[in-house]
PDB file of C-alpha atoms in Angstrom:
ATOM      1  CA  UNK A   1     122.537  13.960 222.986  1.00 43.00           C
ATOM      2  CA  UNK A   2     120.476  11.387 221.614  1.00 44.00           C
ATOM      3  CA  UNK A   3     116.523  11.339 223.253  1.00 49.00           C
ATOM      4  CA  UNK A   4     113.759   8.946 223.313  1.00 52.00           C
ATOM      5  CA  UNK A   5     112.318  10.226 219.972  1.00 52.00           C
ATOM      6  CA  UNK A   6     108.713   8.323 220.730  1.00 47.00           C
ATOM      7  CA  UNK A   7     107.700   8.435 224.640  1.00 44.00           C
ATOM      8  CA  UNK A   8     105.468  11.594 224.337  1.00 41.00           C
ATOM      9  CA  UNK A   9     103.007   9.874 222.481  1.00 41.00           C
ATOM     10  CA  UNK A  10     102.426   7.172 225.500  1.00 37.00           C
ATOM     11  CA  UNK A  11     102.218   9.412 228.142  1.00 35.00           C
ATOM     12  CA  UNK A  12      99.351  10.612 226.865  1.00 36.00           C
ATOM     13  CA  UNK A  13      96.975   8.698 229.705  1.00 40.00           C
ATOM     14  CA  UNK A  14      97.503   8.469 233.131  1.00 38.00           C
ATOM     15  CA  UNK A  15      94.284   5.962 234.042  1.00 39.00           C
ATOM     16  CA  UNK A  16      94.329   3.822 236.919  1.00 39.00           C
ATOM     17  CA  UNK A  17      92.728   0.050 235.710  1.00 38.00           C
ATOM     18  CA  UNK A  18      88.920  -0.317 235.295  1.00 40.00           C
ATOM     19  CA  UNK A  19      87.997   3.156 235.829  1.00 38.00           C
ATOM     20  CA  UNK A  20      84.682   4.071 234.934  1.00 32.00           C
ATOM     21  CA  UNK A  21      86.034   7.541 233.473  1.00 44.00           C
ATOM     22  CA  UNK A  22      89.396   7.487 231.643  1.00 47.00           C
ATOM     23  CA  UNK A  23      89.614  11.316 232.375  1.00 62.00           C
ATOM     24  CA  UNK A  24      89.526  11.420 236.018  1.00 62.00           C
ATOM     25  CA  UNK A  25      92.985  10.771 236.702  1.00 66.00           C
ATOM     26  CA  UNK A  26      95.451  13.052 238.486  1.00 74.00           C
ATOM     27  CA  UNK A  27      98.292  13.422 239.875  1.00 82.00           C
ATOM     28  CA  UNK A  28     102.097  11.894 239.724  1.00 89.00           C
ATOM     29  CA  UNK A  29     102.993   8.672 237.653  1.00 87.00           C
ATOM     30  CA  UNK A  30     105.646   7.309 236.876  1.00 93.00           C
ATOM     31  CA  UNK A  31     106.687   4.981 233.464  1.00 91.00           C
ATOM     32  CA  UNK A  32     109.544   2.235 233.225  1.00 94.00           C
ATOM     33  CA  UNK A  33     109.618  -0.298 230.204  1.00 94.00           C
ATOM     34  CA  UNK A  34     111.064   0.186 226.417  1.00 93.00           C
ATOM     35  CA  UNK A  35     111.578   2.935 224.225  1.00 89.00           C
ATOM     36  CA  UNK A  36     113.323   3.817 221.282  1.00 88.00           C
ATOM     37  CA  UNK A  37     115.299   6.760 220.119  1.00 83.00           C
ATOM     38  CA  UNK A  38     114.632   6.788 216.570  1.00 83.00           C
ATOM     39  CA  UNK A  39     112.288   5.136 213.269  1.00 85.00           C
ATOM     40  CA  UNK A  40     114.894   2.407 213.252  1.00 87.00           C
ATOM     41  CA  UNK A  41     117.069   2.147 216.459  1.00 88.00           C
ATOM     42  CA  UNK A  42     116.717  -0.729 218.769  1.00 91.00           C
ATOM     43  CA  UNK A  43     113.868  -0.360 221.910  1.00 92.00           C
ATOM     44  CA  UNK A  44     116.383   0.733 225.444  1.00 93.00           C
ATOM     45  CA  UNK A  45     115.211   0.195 228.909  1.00 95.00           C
ATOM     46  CA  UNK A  46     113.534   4.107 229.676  1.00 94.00           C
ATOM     47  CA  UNK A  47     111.853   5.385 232.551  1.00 95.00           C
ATOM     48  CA  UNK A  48     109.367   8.495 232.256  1.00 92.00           C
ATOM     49  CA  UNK A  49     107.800  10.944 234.985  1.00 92.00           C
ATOM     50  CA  UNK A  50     104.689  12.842 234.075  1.00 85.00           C
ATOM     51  CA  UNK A  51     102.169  15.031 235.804  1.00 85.00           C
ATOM     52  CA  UNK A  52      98.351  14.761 234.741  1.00 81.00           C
ATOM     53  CA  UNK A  53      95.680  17.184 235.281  1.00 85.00           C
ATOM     54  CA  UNK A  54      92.329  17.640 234.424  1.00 80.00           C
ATOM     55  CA  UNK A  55      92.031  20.671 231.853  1.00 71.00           C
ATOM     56  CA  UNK A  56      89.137  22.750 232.546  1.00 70.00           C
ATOM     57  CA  UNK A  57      85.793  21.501 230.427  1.00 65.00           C
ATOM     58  CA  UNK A  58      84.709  18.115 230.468  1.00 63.00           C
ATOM     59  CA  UNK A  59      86.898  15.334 229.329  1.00 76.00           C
ATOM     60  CA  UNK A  60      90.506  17.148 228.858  1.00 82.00           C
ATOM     61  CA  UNK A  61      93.712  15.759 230.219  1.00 81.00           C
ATOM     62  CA  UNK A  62      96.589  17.866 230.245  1.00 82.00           C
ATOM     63  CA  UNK A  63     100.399  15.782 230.653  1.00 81.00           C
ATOM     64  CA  UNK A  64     103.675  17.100 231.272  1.00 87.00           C
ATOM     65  CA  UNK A  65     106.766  15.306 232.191  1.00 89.00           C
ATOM     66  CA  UNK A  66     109.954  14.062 231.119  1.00 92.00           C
ATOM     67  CA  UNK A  67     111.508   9.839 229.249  1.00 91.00           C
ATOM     68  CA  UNK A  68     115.250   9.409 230.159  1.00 92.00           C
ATOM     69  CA  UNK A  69     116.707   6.491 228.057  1.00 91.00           C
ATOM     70  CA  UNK A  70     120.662   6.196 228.805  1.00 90.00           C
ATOM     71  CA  UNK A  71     121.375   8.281 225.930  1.00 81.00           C
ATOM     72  CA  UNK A  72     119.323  11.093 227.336  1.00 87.00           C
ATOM     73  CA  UNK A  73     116.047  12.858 228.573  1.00 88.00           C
ATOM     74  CA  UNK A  74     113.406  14.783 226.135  1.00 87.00           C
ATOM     75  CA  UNK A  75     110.906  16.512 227.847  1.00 86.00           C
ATOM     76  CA  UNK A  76     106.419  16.018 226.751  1.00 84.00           C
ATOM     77  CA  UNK A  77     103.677  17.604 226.713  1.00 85.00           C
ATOM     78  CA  UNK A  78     100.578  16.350 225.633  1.00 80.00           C
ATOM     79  CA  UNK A  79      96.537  17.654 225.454  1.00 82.00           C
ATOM     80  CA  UNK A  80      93.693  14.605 225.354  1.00 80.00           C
ATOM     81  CA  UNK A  81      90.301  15.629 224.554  1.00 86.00           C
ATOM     82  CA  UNK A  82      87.033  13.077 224.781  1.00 84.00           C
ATOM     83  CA  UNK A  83      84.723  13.897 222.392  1.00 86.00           C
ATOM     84  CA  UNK A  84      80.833  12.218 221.740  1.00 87.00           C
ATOM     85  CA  UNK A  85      80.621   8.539 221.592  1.00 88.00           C
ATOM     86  CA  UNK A  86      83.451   7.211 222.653  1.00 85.00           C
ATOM     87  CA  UNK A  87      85.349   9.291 220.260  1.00 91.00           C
ATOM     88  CA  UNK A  88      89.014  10.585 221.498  1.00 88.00           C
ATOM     89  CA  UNK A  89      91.560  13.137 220.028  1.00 90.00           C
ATOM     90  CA  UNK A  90      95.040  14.308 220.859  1.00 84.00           C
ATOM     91  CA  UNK A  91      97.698  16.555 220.150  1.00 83.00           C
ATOM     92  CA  UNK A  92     101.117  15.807 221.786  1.00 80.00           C
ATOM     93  CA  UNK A  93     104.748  17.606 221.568  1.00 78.00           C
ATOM     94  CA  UNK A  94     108.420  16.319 222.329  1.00 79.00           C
ATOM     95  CA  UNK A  95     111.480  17.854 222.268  1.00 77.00           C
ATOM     96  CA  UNK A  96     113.097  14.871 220.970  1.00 75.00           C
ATOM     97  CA  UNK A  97     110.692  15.806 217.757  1.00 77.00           C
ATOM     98  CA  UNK A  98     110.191  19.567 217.927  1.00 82.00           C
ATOM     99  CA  UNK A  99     106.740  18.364 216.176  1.00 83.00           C
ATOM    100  CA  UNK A 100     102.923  18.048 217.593  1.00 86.00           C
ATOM    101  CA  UNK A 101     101.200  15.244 216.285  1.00 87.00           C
ATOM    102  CA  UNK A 102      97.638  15.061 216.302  1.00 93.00           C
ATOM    103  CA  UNK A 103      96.095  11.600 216.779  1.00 93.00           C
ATOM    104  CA  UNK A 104      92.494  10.475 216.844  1.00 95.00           C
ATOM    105  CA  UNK A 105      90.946   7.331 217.938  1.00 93.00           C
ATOM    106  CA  UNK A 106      88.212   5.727 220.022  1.00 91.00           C
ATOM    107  CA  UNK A 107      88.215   4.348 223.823  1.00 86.00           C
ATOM    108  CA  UNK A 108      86.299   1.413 225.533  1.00 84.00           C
ATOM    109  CA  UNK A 109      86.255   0.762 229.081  1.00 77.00           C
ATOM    110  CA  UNK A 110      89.722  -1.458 228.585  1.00 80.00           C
ATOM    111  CA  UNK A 111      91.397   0.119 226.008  1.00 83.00           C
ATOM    112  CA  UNK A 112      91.995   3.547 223.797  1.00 84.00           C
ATOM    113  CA  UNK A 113      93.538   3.306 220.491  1.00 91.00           C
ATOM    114  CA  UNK A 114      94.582   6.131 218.812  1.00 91.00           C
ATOM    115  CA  UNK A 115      96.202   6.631 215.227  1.00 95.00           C
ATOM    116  CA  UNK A 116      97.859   9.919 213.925  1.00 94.00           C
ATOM    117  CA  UNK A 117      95.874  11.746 211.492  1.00 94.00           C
ATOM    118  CA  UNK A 118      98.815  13.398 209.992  1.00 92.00           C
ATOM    119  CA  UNK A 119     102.276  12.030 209.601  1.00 93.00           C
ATOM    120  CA  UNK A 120     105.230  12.052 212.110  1.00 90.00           C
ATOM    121  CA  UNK A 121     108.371  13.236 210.374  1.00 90.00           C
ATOM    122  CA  UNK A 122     111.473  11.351 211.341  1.00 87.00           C
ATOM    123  CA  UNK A 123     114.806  12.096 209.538  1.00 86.00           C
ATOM    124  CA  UNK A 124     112.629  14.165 206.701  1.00 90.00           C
ATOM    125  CA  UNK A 125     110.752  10.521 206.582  1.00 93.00           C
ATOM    126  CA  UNK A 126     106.840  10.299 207.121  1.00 95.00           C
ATOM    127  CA  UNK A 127     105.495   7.687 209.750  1.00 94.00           C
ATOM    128  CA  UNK A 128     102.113   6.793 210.467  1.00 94.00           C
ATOM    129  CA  UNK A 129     101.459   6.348 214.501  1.00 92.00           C
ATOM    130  CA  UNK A 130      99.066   3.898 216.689  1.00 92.00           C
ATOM    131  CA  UNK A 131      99.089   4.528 220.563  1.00 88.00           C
ATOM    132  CA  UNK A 132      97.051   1.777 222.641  1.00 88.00           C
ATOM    133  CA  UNK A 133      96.666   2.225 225.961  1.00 81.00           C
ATOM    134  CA  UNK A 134      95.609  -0.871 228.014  1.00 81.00           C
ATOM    135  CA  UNK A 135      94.930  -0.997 231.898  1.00 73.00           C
ATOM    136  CA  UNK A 136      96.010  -4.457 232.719  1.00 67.00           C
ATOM    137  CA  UNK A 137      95.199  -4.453 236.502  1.00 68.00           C
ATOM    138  CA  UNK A 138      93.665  -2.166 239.444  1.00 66.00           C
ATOM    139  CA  UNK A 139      97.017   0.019 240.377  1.00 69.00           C
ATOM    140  CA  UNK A 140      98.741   0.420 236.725  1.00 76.00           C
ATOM    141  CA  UNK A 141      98.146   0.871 232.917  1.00 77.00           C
ATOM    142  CA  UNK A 142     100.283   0.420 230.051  1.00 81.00           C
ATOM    143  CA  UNK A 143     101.129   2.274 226.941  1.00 82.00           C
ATOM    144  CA  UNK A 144     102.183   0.823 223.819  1.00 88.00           C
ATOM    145  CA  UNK A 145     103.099   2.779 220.652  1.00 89.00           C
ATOM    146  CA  UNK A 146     104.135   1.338 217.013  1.00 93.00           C
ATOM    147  CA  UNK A 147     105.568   3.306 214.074  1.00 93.00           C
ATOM    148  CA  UNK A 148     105.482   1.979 210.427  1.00 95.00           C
ATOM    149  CA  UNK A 149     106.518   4.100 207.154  1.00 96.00           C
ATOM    150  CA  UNK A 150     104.131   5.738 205.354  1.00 93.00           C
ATOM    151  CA  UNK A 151     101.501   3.208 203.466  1.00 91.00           C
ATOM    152  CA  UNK A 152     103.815   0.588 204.695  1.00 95.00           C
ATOM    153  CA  UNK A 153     101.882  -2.562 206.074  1.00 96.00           C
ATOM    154  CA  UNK A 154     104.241  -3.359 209.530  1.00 96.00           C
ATOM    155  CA  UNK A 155     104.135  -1.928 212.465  1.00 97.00           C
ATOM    156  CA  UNK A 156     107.142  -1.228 214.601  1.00 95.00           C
ATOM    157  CA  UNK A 157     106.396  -1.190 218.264  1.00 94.00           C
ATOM    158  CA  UNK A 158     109.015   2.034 219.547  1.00 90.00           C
ATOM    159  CA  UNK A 159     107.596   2.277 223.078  1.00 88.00           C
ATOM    160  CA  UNK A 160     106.498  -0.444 225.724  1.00 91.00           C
ATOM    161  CA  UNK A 161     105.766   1.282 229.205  1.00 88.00           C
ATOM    162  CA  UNK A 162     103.612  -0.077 232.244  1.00 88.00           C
ATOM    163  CA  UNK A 163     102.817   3.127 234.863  1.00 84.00           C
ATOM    164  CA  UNK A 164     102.368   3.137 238.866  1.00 87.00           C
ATOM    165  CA  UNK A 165     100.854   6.233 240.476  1.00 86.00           C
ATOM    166  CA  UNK A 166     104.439   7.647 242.175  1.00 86.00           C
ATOM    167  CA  UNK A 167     104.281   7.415 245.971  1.00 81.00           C
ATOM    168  CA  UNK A 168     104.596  10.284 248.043  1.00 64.00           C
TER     169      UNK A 168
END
């Protein structure tokens, strides 16, 4: 079964548009755009359901959930912690990998961008990893993640997803 190698790393933020706190989110949301399941296969139309919760201590954002592509379904789990100064770190796990990732980064009021601090091993390759993660109006956000080899200088975009809190 072949599973979206890349979605854990977007699901990392549930944030509703123009919050004034990033980490106050909760609840059920659900993902549909692109993803792709692997370094070098072509972006699929996906759709991904995650539940966010706020961790205890200030700032922590605990995400669970499941990306189905066509091809298949790997479930993700992912820890976000804020740190001083707009400062932002993560740690996120996918089946589809069998591999946490750490990733550190920075957030404004718009925007967090996060880049991994070690690599992400695909087929015994090494990738570096930027997740940005936008809120582009009051009732959604969207997730964008890009993959490039090692020391390479272009970045692949492997996931495109826009989120809705899920009714109900």
């Amino acid at each position: 079964m072949i599973r979206p190698l890349f979605a854990a790393a977007f699901i990392t933020l549930a944030l509703p548009a123009g919050a004034a706190d990033l980490f106050a989110v909760a609840g059920d949301w659900v993902g549909e755009g692109s993803l792709s399941t692997g370094a070098d296969k072509p972006m699929e139309r996906g759709r991904c359901k995650v539940g966010v919760e706020q961790a205890e201590g200030a700032g922590d954002v605990a995400v669970k959930g499941k990306c189905v592509v066509a091809a298949g379904a790997s479930d993700i789990s992912l820890r976000l912690v804020r740190g001083e100064n707009g400062k932002v770190r993560a740690g996120f796990w996918t089946a589809a990998t069998d591999q946490t990732v750490q990733l550190a980064g920075s957030e404004t009021a718009e925007l967090i961008e996060l880049f991994s601090t070690e690599p992400l091993m695909v087929d015994e390759k090494p990738y570096e990893t930027w997740v940005k993660i936008m809120a582009p109006d009051a009732g959604s956000f969207a997730i964008q993640q890009m993959l490039r080899p090692e020391g390479a200088e272009t970045w692949r975009m492997v996931v495109d997803m826009t989120y809705n809190q899920a009714e109900g």
